[in-house]
Short mmCIF file of C-alpha atoms and ligand atoms in Angstrom, two decimals:
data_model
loop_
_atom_site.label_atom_id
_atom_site.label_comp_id
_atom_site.label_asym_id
_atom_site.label_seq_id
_atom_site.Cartn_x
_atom_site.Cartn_y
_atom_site.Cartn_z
CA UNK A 104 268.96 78.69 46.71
CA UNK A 105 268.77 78.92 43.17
CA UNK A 106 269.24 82.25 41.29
CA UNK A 107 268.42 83.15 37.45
CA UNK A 108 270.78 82.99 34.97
CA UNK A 109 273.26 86.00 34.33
CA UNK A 110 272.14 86.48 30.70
CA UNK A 111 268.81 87.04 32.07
CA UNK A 112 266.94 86.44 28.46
CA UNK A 113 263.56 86.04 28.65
CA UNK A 114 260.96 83.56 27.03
CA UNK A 115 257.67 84.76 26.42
CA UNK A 116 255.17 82.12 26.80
CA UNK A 117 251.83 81.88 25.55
CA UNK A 118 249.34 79.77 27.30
CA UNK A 119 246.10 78.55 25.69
CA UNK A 120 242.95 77.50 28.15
CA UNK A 121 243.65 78.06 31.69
CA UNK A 122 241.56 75.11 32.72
CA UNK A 123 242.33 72.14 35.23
CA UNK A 124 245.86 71.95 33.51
CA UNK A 125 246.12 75.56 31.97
CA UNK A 126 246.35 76.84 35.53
CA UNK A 127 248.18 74.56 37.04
CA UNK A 128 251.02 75.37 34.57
CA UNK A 129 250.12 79.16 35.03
CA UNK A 130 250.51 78.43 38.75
CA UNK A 131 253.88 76.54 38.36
CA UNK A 132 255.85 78.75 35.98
CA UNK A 133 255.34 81.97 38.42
CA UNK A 134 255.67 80.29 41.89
CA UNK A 135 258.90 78.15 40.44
CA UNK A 136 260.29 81.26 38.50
CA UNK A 137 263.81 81.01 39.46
CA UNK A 138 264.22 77.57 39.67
CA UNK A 139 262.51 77.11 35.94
CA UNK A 140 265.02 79.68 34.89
CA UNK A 141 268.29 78.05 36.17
CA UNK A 142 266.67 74.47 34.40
CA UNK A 143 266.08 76.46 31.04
CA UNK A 144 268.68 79.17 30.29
CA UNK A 145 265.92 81.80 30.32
CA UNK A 146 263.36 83.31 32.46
CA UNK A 147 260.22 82.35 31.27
CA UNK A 148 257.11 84.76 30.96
CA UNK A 149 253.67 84.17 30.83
CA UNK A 150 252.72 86.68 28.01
CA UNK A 151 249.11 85.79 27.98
CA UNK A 152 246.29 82.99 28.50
CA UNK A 153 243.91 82.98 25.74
CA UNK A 154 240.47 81.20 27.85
CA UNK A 155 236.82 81.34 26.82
CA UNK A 156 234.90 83.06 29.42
CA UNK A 157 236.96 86.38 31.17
CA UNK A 158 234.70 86.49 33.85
CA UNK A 159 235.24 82.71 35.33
CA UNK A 160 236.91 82.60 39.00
CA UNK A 161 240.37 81.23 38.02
CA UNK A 162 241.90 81.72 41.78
CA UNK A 163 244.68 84.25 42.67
CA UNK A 164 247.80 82.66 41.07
CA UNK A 165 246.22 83.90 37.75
CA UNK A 166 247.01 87.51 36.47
CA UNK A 167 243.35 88.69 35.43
CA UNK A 168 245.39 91.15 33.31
CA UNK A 169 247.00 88.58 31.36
CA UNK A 170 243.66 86.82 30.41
CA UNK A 171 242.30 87.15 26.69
CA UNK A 172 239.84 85.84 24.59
CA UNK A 173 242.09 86.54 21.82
CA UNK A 174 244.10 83.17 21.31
CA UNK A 175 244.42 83.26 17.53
CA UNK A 176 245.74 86.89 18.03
CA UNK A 177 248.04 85.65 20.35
CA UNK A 178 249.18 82.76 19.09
CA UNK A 179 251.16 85.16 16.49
CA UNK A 180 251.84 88.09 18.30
CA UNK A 181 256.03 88.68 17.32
CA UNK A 182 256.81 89.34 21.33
CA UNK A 183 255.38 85.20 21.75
CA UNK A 184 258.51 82.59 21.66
CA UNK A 185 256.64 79.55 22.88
CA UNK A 186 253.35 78.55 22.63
CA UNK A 187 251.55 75.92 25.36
CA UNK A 188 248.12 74.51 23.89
CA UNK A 189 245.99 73.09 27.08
CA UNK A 190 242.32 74.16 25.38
CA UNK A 191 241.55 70.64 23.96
CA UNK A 192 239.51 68.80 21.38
CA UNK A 193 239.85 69.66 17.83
CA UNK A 194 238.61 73.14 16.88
CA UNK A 195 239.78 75.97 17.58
CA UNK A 196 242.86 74.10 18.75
CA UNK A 197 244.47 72.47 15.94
CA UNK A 198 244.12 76.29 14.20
CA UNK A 199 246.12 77.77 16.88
CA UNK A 200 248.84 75.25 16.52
CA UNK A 201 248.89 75.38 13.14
CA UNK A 202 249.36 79.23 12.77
CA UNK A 203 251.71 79.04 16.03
CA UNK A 204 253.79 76.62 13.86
CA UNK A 205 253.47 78.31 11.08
CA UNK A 206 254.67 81.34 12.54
CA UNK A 207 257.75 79.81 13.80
CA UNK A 208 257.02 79.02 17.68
CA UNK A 209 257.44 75.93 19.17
CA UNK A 210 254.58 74.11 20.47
CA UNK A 211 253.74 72.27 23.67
CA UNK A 212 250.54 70.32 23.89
CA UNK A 213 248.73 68.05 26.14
CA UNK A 214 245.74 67.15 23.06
CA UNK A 215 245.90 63.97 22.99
CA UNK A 216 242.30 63.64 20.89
CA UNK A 217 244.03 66.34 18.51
CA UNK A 218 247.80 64.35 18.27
CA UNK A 219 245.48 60.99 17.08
CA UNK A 220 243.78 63.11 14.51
CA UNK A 221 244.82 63.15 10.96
CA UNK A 222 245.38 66.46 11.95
CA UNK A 223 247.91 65.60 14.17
CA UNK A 224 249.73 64.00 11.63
CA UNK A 225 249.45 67.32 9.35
CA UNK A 226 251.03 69.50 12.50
CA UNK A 227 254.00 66.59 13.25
CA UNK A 228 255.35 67.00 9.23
CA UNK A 229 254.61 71.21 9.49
CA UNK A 230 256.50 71.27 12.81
CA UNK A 231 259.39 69.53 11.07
CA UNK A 232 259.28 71.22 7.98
CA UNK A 233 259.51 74.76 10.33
CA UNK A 234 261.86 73.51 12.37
CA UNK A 235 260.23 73.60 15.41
CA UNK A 236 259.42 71.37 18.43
CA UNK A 237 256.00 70.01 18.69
CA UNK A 238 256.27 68.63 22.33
CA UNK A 239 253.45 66.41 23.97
CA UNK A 240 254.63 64.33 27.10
CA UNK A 241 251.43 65.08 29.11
CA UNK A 242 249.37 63.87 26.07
CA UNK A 243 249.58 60.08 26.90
CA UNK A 244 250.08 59.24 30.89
CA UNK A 245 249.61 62.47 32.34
CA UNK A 246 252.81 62.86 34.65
CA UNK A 247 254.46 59.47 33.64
CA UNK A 248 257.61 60.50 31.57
CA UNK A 249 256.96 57.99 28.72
CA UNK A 250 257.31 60.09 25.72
CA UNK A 251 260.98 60.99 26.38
CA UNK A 252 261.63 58.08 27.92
CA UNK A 253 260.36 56.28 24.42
CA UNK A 254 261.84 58.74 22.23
CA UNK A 255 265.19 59.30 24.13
CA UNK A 256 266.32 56.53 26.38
CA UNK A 257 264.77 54.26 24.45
CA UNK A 258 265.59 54.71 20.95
CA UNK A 259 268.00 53.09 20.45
CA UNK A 260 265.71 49.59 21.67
CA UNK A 261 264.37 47.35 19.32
CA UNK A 262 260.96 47.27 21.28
CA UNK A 263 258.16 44.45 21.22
CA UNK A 264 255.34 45.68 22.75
CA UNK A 265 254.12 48.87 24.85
CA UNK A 266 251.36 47.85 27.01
CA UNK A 267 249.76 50.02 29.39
CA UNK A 268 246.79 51.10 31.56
CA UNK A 269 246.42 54.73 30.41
CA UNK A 270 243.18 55.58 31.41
CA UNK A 271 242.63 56.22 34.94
CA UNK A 272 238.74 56.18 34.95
CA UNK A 273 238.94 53.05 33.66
CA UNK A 274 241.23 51.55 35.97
CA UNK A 275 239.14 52.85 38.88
CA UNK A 276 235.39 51.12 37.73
CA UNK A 277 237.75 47.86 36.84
CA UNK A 278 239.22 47.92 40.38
CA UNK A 279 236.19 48.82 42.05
CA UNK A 280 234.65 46.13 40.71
CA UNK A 281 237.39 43.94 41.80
CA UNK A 282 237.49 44.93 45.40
CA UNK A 283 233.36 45.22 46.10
CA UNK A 284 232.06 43.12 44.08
CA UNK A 285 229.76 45.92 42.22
CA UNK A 286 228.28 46.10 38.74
CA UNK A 287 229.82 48.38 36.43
CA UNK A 288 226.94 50.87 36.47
CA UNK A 289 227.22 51.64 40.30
CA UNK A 290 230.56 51.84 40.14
CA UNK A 291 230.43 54.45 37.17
CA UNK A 292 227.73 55.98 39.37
CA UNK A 293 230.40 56.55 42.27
CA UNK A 294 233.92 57.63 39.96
CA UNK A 295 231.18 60.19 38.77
CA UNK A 296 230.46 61.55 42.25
CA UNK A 297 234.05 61.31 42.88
CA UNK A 298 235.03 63.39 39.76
CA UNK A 299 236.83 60.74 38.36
CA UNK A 300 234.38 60.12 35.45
CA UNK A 301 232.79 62.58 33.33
CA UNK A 302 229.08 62.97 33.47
CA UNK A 303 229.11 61.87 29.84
CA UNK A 304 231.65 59.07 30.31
CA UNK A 305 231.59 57.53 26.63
CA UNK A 306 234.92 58.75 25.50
CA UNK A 307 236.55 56.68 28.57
CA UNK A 308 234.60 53.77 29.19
CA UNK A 309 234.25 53.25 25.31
CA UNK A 310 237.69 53.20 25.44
CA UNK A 311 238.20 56.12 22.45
CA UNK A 312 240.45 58.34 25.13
CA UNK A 313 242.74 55.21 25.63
CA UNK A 314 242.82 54.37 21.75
CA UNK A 315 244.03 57.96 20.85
CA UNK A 316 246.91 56.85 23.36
CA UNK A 317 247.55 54.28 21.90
CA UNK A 318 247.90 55.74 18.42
CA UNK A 319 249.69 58.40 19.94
CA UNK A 320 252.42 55.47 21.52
CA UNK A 321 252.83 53.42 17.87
CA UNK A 322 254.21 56.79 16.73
CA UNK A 323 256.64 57.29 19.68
CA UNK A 324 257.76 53.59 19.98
CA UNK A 325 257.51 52.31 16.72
CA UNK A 326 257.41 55.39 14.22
CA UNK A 327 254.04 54.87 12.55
CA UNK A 328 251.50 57.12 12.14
CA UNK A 329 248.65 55.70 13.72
CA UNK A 330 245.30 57.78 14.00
CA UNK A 331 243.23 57.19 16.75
CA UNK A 332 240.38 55.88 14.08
CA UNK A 333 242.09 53.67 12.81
CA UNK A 334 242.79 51.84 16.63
CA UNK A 335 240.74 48.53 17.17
CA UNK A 336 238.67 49.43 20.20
CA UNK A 337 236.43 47.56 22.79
CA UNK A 338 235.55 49.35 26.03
CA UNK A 339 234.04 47.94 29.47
CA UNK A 340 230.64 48.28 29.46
CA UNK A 341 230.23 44.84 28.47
CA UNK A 342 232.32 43.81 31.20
CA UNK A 343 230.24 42.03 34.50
CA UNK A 344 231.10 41.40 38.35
CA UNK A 345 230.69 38.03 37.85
CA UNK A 346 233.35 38.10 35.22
CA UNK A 347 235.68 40.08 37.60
CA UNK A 348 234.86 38.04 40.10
CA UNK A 349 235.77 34.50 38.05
CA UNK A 350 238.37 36.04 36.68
CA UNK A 351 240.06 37.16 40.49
CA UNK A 352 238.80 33.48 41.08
CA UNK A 353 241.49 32.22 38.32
CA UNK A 354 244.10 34.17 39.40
CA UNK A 355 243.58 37.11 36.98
CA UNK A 356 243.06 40.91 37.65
CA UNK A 357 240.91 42.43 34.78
CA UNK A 358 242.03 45.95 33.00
CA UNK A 359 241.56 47.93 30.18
CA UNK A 360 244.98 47.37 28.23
CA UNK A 361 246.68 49.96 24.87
CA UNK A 362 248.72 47.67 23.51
CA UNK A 363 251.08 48.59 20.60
CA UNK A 364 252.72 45.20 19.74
CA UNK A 365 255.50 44.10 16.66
CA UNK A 366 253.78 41.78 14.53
CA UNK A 367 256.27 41.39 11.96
CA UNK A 368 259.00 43.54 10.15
CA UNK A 369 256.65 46.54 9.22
CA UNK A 370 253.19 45.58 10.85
CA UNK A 371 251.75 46.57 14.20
CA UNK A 372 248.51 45.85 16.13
CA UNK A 373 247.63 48.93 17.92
CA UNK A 374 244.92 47.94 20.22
CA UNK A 375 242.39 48.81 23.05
CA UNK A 376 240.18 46.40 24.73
CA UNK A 377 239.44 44.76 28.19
CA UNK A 378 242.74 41.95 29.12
CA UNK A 379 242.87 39.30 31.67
CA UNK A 380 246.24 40.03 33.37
CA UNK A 381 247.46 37.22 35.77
CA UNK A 382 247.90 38.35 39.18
CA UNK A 383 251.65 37.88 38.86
CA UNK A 384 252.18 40.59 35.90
CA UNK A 385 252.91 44.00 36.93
CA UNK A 386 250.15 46.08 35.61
CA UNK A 387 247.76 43.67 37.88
CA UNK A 388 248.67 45.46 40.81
CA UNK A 389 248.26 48.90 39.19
CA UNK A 390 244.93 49.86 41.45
CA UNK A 391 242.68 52.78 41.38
CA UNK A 392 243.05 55.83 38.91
CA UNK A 393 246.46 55.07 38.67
CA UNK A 394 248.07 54.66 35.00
CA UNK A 395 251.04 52.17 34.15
CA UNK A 396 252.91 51.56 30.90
CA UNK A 397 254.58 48.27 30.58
CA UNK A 398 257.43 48.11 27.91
CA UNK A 399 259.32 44.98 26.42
CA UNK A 400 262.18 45.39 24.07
CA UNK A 401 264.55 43.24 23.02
CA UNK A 402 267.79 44.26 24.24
CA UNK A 403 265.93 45.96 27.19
CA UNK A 404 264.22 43.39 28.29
CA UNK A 405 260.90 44.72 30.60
CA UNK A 406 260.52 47.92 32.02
CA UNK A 407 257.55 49.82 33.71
CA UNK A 408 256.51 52.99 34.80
CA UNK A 409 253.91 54.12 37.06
CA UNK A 410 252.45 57.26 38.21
CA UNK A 411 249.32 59.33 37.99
CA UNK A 412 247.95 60.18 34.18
CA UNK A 413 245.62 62.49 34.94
CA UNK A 414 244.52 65.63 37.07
CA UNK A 415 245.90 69.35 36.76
CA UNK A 416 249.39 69.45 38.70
CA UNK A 417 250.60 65.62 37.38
CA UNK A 418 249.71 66.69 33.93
CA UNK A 419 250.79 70.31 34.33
CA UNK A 420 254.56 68.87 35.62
CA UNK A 421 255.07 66.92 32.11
CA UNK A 422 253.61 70.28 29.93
CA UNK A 423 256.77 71.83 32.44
CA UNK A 424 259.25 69.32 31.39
CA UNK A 425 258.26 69.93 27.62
CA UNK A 426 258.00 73.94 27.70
CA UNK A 427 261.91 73.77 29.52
CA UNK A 428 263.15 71.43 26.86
CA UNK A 429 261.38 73.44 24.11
CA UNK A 430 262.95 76.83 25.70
CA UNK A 431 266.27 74.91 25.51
CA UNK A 432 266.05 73.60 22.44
CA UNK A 433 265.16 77.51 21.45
CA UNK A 434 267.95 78.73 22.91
CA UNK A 435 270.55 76.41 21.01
CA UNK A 436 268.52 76.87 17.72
CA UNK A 437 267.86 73.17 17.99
CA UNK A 438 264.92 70.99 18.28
CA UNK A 439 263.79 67.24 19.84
CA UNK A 440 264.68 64.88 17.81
CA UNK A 441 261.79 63.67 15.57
CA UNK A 442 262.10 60.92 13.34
CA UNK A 443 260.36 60.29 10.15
CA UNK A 444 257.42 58.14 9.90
CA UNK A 445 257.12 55.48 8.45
CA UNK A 446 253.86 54.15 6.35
CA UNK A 447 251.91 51.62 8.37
CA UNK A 448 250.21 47.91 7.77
CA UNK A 449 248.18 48.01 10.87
CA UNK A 450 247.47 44.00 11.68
CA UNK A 451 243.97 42.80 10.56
CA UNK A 452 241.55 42.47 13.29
CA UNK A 453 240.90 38.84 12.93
CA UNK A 454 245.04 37.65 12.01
CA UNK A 455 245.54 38.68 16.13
CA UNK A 456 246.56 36.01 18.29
CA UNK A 457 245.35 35.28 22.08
CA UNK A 458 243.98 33.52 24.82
CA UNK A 459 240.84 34.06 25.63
CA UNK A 460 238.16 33.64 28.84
CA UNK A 461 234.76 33.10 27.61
CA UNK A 462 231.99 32.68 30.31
CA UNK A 463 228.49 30.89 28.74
CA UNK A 464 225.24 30.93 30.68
CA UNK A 465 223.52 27.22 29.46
CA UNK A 466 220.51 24.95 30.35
CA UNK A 467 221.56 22.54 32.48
CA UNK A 468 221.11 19.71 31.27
CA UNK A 469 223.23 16.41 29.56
CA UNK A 470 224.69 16.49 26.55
CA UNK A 471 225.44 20.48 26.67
CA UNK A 472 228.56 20.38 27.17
CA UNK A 473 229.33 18.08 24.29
CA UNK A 474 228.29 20.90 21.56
CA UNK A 475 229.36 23.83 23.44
CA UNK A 476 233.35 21.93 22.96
CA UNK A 477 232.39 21.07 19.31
CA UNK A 478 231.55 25.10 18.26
CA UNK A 479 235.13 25.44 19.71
CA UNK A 480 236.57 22.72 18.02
CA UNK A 481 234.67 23.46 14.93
CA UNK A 482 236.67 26.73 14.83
CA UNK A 483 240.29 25.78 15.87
CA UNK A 484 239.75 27.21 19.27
CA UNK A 485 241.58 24.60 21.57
CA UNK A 486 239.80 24.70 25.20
CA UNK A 487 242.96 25.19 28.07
CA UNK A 488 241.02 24.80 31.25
CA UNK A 489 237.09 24.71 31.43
CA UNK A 490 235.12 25.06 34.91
CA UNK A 491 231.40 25.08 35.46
CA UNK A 492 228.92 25.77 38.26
CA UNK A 493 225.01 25.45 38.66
CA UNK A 494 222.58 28.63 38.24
CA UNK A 495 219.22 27.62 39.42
CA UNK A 496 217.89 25.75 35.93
CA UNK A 497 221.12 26.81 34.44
CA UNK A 498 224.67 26.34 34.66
CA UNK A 499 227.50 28.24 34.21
CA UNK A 500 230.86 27.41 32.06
CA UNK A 501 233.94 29.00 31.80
CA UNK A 502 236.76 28.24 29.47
CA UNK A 503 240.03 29.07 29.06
CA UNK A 504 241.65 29.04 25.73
CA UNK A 505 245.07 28.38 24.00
CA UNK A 506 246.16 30.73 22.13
CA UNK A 507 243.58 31.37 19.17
CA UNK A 508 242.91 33.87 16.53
CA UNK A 509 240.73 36.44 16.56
CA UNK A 510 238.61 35.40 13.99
CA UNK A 511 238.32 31.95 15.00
CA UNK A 512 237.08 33.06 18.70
CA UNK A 513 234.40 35.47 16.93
CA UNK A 514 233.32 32.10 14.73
CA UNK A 515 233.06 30.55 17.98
CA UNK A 516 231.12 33.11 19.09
CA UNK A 517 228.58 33.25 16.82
CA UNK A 518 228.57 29.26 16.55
CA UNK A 519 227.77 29.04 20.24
CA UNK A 520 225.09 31.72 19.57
CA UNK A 521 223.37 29.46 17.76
CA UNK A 522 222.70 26.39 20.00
CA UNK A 523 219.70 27.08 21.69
CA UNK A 524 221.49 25.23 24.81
CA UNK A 525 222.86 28.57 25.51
CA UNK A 526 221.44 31.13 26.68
CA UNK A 527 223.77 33.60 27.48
CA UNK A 528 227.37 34.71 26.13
CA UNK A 529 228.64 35.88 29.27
CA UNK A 530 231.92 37.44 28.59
CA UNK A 531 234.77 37.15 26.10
CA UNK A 532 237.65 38.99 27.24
CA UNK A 533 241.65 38.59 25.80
CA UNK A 534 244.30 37.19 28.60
CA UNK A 535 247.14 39.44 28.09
CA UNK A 536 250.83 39.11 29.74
CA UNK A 537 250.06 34.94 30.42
CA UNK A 538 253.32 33.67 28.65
CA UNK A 539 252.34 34.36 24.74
N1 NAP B 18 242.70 67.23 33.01
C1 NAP B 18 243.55 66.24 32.94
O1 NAP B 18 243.73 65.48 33.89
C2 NAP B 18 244.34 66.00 31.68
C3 NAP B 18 245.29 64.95 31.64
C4 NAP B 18 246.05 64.76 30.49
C5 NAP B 18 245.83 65.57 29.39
N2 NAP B 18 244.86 66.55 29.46
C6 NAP B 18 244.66 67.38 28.27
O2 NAP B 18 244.95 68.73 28.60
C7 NAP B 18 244.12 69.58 27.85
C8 NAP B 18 243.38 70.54 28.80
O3 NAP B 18 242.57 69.77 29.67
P1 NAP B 18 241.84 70.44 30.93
O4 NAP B 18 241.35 69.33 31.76
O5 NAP B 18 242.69 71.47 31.54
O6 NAP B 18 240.59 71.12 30.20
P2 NAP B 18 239.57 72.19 30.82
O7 NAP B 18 239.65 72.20 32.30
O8 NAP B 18 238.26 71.92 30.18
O9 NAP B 18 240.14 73.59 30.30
C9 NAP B 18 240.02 74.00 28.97
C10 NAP B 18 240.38 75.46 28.90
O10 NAP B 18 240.32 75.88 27.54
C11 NAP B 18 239.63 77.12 27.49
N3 NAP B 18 238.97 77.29 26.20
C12 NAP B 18 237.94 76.58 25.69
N4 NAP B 18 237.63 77.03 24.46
C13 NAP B 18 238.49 78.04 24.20
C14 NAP B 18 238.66 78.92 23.11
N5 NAP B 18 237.87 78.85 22.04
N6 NAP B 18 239.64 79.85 23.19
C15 NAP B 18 240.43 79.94 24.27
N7 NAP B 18 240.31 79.13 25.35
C16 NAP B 18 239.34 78.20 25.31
C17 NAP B 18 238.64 77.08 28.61
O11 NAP B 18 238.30 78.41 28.93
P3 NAP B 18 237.28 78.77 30.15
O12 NAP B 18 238.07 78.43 31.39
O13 NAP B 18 237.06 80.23 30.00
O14 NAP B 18 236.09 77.92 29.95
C18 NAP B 18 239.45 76.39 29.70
O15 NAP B 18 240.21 77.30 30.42
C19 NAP B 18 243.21 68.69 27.00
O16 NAP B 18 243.78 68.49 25.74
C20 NAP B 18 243.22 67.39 27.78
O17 NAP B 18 242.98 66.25 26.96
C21 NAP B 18 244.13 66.79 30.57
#
């Protein structure tokens, strides 16, 4: 049995929303008291939850005493040590972390949209200059302990690339799709009904959640400061079955990849879009809502880790780990380390290299196939592996390419949209992890 520390001090904790993570942590720090207390020298306290609507059912592991509307007030009350920011979004949060910081208090957060802001930037450098932690391992991979692991274990690794599946709607349409054979719509249709997708799904499918990841992850692994803006982003709505289905066909499993990838001595491509990933890699078998970074480094070599990135208690056991470390790190008048940024030359959008699937819906009839090749080899797109089947009137090709730059493959692109031979660009989708 675990008892609390002789000393006894106690660390007054603040929390901020007391929503599907806000009371999860609430829950956690009372039912775990003594054990928390052993992990961080001191016994922590919930000195109040600052939510929006007092008179919301919040269940009984929430002291209706301790509920306010009053978060900028208590953001600075003198008897708060630590503050824990699980409101989201941009306003009124990055004000209550500013004036937390400001004030002195360490910061936990789980705001991912508000880390990838150039707001987040502003907080990182006050945090330093106050000497205080600004903690955020739930804000990229819910319960997957990728932050520390990148900022800790990690730092001393020269590393390549960070790949990962970090959004777990995502994951679930592209897997459903996989496994039944469904069009994205119905699929969306059913991680709604689930509660898996928001009614307004934009922000995931569009892929803007996973790009403020992303952003987030070229800070941690490579020390640039990346804002979520500035990430080059493609979501799945333009993805099909019939792609999926192909794609399974070739041996590939398609997912929605954030990549943050070395491209030279001080430039990074920090990336979102659909990937091709062969059956064989890793992060293919990563199924459902389930999230999955992928990390090369040099001296390293590849790592992974897997685990759930969303949902209140996953995400609520990382904002744990940070609020212990931060109460530690209080404690011994220390903080995490956080290294300087440096300036970033983010790769140009068309300078990236990859293979590529491209599926093209054409008449069928001779002599198609001879100018479809040409648009490719017009554009220094060299053709891997090309297969085609009949559609009614039309047929169907699919090509695989060597690897080819970006803006070659979007010449291509609008080359082939030209002939009047084809009548449909099916799908143009990146093959990730194949050997580049
Ligand atoms: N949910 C997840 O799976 C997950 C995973 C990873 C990271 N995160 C991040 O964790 C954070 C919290 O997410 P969540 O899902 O817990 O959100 P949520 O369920 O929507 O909860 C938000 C909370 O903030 C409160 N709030 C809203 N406006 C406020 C204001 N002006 N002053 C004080 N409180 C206010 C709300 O109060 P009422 O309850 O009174 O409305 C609610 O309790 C977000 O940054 C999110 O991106 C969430």
């Amino acid at each position: 049995m675990t008892s609390a520390p002789s000393s006894e001090r106690s660390v007054r904790v603040a929390v901020l929303g007391c929503g599907n993570v806000g009371s999860a942590l609430v829950g956690i720090v009372q039912d775990r008291a003594a054990e928390l207390a052993v992990q961080s020298g001191a016994r922590l306290e919930v000195a109040g939850i600052a939510v929006n609507d007092l008179a919301r059912a919040r269940g009984p592991h929430v002291p209706q005493g301790l509920l306010t509307t009053r978060a900028a007030d208590l953001v600075v009350d003198p008897s708060v040590d630590v503050v824990v920011e699980l409101i989201g979004g941009l306003d009124p949060a990055a004000n209550l972390v500013r004036a937390a910081l400001d004030a002195g208090k360490p910061v936990v957060t789980a705001n991912k949209a508000l880390l990838a802001s150039t707001e987040g930037v502003a907080l990182r450098a006050l945090a330093k200059k106050r000497g205080v932690d600004l903690l955020y391992e739930a804000a990229v991979a819910g319960a997957i302990p990728l932050v520390r692991a990148l900022r800790e274990s990690l730092t001393g690794e020269r590393i390549r690339r960070v790949m990962g599946i970090v959004n777990g709607t995502t994951n679930f349409i592209l897997t459903k799709m996989g496994e039944q054979g469904a069009d994205f719509a119905d699929v969306l249709a059913e991680a709604q009904a689930l509660g898996l997708a928001e009614r307004d799904p934009t922000d995931d499918v569009e892929g803007y959640d996973a790009a403020a990841k992303a952003a987030i992850l070229a800070g941690v692994a490579f020390g640039y400061d990346v804002a979520g803006a500035d990430v080059m982003r493609e979501g799945i709505t333009g993805i099909r079955a019939v792609d999926v289905e192909f794609a399974e066909r070739l041996g590939y499993a398609v997912k929605l990849l954030a990549i943050v990838e070395r491209t030279g001595d001080d430039a990074v491509s920090v990336r979102v879009h659909p990937a091709l990933v062969p059956r064989t890699h890793p992060l293919a078998g990563v199924r459902d809502a389930f999230n999955a970074v992928f990390i090369e480094g040099e001296a390293a070599g590849e790592l992974m880790l897997y685990g759930q990135g969303a949902g209140g208690m996953p995400t609520a056991s990382a904002v744990v780990g940070d609020l212990i470390d931060a109460t530690r790190n209080l404690l011994a008048g220390t903080t995490a380390p956080s290294p300087d940024r440096k300036p970033v030359h983010l790769l140009p959008e068309a300078e990236l290299e990859s293979q590529y699937y491209v599926s093209l819906d054409v008449t069928d009839r001779p002599g198609v196939l001879a100018g479809v090749t040409k648009a490719f080899g017009d554009h220094r797109v060299s053709i891997r592996s090309m297969e085609q089947e009949g559609i009614g009137g039309e047929a169907r090709l699919l090509f695989l390419t060597h690897l080819a730059r970006e803006g070659d493959i979007r010449a291509t692109r609008d080359a082939l949209a030209q002939l009047d031979t084809v009548e449909r660009i099916g799908g143009l989708i990146r093959i990730v992890g194949d050997g580049e």
